[in-house]
PDB file of C-alpha atoms in Angstrom:
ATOM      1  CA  UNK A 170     -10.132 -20.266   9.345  1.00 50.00           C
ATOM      2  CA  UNK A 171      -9.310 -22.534   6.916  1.00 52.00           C
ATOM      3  CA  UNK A 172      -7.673 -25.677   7.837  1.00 53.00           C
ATOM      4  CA  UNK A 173      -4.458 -24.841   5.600  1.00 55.00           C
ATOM      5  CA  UNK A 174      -4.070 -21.744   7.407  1.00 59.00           C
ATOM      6  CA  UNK A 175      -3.599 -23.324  11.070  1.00 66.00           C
ATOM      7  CA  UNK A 176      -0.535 -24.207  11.097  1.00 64.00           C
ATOM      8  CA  UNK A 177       0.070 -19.951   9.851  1.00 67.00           C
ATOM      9  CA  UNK A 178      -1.780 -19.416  12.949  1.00 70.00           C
ATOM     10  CA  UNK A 179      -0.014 -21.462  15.275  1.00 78.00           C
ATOM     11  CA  UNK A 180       3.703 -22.032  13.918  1.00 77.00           C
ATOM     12  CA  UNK A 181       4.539 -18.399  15.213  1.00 82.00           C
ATOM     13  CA  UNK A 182       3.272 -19.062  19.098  1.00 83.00           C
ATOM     14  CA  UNK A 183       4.691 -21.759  19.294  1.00 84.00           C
ATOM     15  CA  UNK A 184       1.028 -24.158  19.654  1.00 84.00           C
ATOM     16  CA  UNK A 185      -0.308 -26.373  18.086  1.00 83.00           C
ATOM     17  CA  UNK A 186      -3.116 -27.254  16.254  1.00 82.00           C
ATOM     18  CA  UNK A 187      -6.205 -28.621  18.234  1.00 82.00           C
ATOM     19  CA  UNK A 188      -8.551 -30.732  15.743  1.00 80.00           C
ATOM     20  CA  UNK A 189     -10.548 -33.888  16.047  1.00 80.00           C
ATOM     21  CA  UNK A 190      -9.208 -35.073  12.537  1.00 80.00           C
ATOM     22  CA  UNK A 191      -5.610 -34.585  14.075  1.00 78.00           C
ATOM     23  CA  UNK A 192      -7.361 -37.245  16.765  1.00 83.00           C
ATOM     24  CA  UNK A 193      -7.425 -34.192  19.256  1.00 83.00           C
ATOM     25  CA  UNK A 194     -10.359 -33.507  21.444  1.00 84.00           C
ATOM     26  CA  UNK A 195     -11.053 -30.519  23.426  1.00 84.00           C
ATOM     27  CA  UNK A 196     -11.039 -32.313  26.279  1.00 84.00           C
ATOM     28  CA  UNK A 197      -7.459 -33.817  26.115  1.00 84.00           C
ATOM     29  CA  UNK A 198      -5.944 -30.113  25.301  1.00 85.00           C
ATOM     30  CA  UNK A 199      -3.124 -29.417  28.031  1.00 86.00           C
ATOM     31  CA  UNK A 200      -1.468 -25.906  28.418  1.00 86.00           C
ATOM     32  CA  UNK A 201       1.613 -27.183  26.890  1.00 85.00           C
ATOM     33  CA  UNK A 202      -0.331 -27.466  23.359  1.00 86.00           C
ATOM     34  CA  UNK A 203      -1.262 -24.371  24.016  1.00 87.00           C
ATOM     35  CA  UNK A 204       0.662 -21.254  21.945  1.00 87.00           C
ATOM     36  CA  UNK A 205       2.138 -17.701  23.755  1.00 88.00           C
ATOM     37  CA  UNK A 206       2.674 -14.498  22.433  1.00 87.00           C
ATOM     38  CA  UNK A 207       3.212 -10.894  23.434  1.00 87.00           C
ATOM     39  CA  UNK A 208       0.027  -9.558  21.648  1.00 86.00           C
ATOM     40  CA  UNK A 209      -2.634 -11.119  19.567  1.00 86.00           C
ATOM     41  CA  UNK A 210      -5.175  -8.408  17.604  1.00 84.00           C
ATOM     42  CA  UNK A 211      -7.871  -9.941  16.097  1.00 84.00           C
ATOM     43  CA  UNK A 212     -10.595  -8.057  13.601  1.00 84.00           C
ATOM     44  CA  UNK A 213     -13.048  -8.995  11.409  1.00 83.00           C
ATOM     45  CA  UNK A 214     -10.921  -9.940   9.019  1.00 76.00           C
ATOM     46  CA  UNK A 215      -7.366 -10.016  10.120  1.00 76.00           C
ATOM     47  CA  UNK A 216      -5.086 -11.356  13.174  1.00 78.00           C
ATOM     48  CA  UNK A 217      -1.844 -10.253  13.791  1.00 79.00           C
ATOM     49  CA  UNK A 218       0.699 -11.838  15.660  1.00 81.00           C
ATOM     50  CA  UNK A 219       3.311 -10.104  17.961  1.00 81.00           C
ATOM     51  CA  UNK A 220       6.296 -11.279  19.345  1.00 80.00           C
ATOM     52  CA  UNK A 221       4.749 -15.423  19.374  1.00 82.00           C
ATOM     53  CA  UNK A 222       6.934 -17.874  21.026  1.00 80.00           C
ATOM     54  CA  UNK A 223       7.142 -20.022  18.171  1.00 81.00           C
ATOM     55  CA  UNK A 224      10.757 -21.568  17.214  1.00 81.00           C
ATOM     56  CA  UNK A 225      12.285 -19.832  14.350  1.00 82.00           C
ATOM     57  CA  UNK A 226      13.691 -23.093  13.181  1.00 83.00           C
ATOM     58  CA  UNK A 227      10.001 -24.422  12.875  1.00 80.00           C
ATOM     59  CA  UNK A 228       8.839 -21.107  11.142  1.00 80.00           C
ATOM     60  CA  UNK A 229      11.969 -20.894   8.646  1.00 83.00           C
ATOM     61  CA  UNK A 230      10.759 -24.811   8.121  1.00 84.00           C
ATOM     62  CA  UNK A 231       7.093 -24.044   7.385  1.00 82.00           C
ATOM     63  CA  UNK A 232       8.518 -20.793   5.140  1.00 84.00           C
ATOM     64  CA  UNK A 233      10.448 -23.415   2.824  1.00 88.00           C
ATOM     65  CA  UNK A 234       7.960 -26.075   2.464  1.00 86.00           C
ATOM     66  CA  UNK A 235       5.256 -23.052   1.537  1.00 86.00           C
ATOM     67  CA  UNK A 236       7.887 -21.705  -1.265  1.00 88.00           C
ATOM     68  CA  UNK A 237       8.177 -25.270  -2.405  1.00 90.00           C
ATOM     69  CA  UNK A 238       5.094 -26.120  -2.836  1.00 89.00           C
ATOM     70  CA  UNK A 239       4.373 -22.765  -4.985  1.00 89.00           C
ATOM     71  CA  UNK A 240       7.073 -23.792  -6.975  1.00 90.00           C
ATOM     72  CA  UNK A 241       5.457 -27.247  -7.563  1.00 90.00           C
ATOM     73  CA  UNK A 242       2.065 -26.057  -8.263  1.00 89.00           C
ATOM     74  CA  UNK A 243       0.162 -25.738 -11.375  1.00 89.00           C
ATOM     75  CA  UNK A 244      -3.018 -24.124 -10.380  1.00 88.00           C
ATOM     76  CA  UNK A 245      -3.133 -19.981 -10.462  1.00 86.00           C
ATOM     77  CA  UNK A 246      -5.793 -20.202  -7.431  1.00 87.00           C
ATOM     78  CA  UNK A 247      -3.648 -22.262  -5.200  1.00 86.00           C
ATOM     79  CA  UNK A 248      -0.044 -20.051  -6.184  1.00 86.00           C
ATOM     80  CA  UNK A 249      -2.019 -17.001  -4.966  1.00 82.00           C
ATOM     81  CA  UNK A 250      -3.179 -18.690  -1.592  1.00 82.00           C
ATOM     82  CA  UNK A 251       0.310 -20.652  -0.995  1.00 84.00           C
ATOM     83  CA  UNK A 252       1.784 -16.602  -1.628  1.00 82.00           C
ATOM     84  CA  UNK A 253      -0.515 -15.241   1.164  1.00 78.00           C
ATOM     85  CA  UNK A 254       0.125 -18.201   3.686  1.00 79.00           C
ATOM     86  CA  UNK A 255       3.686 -17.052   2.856  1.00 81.00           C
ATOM     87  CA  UNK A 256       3.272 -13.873   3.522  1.00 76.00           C
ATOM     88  CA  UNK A 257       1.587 -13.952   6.444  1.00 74.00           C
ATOM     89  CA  UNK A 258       3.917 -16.363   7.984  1.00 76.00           C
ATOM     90  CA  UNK A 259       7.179 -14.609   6.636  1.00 73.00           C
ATOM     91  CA  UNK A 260       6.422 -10.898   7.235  1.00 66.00           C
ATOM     92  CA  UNK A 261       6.759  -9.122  10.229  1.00 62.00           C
ATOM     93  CA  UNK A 262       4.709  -6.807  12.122  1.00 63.00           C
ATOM     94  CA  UNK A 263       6.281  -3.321  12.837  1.00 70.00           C
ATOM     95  CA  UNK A 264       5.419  -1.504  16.650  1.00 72.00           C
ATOM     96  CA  UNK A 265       5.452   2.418  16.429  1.00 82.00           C
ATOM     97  CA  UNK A 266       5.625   3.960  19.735  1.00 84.00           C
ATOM     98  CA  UNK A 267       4.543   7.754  19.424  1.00 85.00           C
ATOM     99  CA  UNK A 268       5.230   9.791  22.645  1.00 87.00           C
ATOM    100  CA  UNK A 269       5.094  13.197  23.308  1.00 88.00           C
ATOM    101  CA  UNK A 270       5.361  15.911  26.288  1.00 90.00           C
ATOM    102  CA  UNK A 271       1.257  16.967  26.494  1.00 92.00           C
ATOM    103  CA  UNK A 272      -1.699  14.536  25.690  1.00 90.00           C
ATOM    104  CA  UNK A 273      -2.250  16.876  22.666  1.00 92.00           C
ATOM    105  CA  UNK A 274       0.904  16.392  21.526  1.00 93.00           C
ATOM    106  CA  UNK A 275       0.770  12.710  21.535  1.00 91.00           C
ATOM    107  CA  UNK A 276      -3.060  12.801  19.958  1.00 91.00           C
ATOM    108  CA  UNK A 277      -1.701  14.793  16.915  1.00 93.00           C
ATOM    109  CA  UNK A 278       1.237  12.628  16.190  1.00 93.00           C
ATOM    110  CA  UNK A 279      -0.411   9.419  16.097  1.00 91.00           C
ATOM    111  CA  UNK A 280      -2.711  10.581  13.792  1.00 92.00           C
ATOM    112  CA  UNK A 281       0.126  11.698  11.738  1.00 93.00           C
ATOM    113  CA  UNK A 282       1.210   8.060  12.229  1.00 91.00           C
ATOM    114  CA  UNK A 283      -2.069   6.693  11.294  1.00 89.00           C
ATOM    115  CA  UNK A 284      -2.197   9.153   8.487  1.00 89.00           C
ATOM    116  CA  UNK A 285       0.956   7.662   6.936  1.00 86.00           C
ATOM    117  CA  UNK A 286       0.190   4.193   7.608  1.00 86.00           C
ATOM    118  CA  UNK A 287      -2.880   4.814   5.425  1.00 84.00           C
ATOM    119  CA  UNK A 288      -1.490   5.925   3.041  1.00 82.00           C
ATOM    120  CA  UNK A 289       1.280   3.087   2.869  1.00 81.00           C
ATOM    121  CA  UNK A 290      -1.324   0.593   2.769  1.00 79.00           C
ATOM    122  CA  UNK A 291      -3.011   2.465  -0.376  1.00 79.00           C
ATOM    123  CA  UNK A 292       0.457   3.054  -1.985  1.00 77.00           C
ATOM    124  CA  UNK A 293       0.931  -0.735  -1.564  1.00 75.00           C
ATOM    125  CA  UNK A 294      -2.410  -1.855  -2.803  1.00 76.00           C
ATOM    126  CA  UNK A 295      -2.908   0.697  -5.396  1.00 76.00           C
ATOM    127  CA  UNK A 296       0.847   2.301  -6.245  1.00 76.00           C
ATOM    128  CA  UNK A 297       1.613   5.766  -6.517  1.00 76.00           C
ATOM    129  CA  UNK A 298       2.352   8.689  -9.130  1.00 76.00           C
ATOM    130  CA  UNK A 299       4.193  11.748  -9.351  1.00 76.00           C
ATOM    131  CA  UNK A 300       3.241  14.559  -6.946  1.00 76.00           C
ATOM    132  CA  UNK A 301       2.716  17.944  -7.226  1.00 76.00           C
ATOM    133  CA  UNK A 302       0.102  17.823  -9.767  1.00 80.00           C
ATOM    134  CA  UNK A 303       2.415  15.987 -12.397  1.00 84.00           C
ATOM    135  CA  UNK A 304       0.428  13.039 -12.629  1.00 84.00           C
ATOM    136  CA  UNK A 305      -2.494  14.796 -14.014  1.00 85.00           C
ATOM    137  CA  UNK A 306      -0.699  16.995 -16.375  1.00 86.00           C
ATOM    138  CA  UNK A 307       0.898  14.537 -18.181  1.00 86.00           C
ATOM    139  CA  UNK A 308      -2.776  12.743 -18.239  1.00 85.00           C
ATOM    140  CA  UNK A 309      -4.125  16.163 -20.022  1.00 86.00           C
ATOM    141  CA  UNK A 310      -1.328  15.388 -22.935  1.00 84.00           C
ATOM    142  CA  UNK A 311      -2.899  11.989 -23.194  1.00 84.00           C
ATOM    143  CA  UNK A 312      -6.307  13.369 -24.162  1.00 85.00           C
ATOM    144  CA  UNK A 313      -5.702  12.971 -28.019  1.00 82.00           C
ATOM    145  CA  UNK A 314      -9.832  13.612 -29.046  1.00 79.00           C
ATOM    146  CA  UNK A 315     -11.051  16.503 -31.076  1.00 78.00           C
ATOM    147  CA  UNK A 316     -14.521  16.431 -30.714  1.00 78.00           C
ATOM    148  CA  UNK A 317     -17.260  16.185 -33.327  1.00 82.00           C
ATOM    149  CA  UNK A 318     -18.494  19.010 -32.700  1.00 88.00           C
ATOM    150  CA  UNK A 319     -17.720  22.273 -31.167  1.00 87.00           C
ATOM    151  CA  UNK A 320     -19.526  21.676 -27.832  1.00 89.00           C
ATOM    152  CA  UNK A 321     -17.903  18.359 -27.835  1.00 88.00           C
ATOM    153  CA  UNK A 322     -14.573  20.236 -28.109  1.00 86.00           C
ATOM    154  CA  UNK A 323     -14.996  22.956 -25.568  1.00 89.00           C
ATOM    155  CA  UNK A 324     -16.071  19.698 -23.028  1.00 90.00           C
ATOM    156  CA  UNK A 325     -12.320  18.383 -23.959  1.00 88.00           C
ATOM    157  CA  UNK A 326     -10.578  21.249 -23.413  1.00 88.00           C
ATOM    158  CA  UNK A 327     -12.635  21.977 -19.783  1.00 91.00           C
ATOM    159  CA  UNK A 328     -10.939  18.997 -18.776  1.00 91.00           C
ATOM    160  CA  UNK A 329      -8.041  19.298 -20.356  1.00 88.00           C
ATOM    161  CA  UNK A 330      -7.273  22.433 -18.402  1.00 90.00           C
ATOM    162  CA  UNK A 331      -8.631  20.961 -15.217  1.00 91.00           C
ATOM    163  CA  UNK A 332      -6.116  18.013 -15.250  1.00 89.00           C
ATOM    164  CA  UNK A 333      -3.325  21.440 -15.772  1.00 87.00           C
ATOM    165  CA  UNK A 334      -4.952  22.911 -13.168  1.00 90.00           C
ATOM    166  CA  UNK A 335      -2.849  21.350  -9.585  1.00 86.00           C
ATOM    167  CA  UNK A 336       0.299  21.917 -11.254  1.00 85.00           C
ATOM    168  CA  UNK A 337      -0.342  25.388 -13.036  1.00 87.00           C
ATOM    169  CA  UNK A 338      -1.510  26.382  -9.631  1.00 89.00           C
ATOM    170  CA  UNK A 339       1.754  24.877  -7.558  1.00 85.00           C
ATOM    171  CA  UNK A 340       3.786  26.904  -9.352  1.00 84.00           C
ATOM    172  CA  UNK A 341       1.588  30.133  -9.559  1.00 86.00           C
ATOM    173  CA  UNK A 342       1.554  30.192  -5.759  1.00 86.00           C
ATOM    174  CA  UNK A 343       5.491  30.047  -5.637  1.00 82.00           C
ATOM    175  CA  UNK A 344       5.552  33.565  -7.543  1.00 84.00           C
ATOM    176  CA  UNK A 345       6.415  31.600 -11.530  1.00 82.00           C
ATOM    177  CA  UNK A 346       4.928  31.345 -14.494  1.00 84.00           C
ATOM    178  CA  UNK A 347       2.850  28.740 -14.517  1.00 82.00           C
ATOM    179  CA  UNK A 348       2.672  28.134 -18.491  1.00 84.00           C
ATOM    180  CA  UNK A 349       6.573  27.754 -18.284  1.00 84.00           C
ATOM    181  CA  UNK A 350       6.561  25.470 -15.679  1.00 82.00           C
ATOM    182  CA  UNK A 351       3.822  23.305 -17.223  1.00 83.00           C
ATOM    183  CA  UNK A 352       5.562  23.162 -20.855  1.00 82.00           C
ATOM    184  CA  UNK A 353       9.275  22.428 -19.362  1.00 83.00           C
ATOM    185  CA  UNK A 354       7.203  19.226 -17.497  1.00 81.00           C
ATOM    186  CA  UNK A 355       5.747  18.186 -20.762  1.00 80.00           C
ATOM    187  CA  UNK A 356       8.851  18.702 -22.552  1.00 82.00           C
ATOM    188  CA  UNK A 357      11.248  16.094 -20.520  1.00 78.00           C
ATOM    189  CA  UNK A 358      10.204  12.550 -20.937  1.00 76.00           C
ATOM    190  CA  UNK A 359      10.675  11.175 -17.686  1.00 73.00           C
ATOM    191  CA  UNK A 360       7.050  10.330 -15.818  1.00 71.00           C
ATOM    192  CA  UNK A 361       8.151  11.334 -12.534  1.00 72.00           C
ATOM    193  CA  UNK A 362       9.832  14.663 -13.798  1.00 74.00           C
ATOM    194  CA  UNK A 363       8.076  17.852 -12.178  1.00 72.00           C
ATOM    195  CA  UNK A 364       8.539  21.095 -10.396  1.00 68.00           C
ATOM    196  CA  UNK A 365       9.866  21.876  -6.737  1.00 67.00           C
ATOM    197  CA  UNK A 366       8.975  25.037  -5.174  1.00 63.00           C
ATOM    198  CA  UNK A 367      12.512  25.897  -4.192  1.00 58.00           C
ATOM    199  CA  UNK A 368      12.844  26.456  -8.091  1.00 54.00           C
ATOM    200  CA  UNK A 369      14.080  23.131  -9.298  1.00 53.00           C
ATOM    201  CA  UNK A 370      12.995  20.712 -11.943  1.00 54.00           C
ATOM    202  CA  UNK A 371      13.497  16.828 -11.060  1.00 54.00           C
ATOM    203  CA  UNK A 372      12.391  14.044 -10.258  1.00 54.00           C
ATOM    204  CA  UNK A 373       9.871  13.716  -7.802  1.00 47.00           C
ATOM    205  CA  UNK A 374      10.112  10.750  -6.186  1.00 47.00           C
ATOM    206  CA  UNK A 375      13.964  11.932  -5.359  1.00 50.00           C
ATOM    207  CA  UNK A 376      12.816  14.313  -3.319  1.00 45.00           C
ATOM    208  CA  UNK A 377       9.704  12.492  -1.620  1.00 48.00           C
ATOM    209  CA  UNK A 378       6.707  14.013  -3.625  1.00 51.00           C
ATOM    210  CA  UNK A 379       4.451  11.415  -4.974  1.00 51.00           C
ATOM    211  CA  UNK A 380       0.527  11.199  -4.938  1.00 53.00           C
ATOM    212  CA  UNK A 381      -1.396   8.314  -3.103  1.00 50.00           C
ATOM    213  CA  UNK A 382      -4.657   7.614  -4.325  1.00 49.00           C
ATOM    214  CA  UNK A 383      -6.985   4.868  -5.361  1.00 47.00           C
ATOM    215  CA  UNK A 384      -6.040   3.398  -8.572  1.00 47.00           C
ATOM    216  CA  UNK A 385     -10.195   3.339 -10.056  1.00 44.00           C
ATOM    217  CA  UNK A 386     -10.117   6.544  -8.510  1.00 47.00           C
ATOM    218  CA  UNK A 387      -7.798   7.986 -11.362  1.00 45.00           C
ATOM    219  CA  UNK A 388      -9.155   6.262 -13.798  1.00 46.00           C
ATOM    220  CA  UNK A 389     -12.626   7.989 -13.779  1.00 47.00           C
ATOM    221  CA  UNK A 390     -10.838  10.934 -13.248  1.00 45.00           C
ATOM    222  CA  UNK A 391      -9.094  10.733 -16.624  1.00 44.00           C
ATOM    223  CA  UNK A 392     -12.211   9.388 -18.739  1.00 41.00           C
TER     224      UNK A 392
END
């Protein structure tokens, strides 16, 4: 870890950090240096803190000093690092319980749970678009080319139909015509406009439909 990062590490337990250039040897390291918490999960690559015994006063301290200090600096690199320390030491980490009445019960809803949280992570990361196949069709109005020649063309228009396709579908299965549905998308302007089942054209993030994917994963999709 690096050595800008201890003090994210032990602020929230309530420790302290245990160096030789702090003039602190191993051997001189009493309990009371030492930091608490609930629950510590550690992974290759991440360590997450749960209920530490660290003094809020201290953390709220640490949080300031990190904000001014990425208000002072100049360089990009250290912004971006200051911004993570930040996080880290600002956020909080959520606990979902998941109980249920049979073993099988519990089983399937955490990985419900574990399916959403997945997908969170990936809607962070990445960002999300308009469900129910109206990402993609208003992708297919994008495709502008003609084609030199006529295979070139028919090639266009293959995927052209295939980025229709989720949405046409949608509303084929809920007994309407799926042309109809598909122009009255293209025709309103907003990006997130699309087609609910129940028979109603809005928005779809108002009513919770929105695709998560990765971001490079659309792109090739579209070229």
């Amino acid at each position: 870890m690096p050595k800008q990062s201890w003090s994210s590490a032990t602020e929230p337990t309530g420790g302290q950090v245990i160096s030789e250039d702090l003039g602190i040897k191993l051997e001189n390291v009493g309990l009371n240096m030492l930091g608490r918490a609930k629950k510590v999960s550690i992974s290759k690559e991440n360590t997450a803190i749960v209920d530490g015994a660290g003094k809020k006063s201290e953390i709220q301290g640490r949080v300031a000093q990190i904000k001014q200090q990425i208000e002072e600096t100049t360089s990009d690199y250290d912004k971006e690092k200051l911004q993570e320390r930040l996080a880290k030491l600002a956020g909080g980490v959520a606990v979902i319980r998941v109980g249920g009445a049979t073993e099988v019960e519990v089983k399937e809803k955490k990985d419900r749970v574990d399916d959403a949280l997945n997908a969170t992570r990936a809607a962070v990361e990445e960002g999300i678009v308009a469900g129910g196949g109206v990402a993609l069709l208003r992708a297919s109005a994008n495709i502008k080319a003609a084609g030199a020649n006529a295979d070139q063309a028919a090639g266009i228009n293959i995927v052209r139909r295939a980025l229709q396709a989720p949405a046409r579908q949608i509303a084929s299965n809920a007994g309407v015509e799926a042309s109809i549905v598909a122009g009255k998308i293209l025709e309103n302007k907003g990006a997130t406009f699309g087609y609910n089942v129940s028979g109603v054209l809005r928005p779809r993030f108002e009513i919770g439909i929105c695709g998560v994917g990765p971001r490079q994963q659309l792109v090739d999709l579209t070229i």
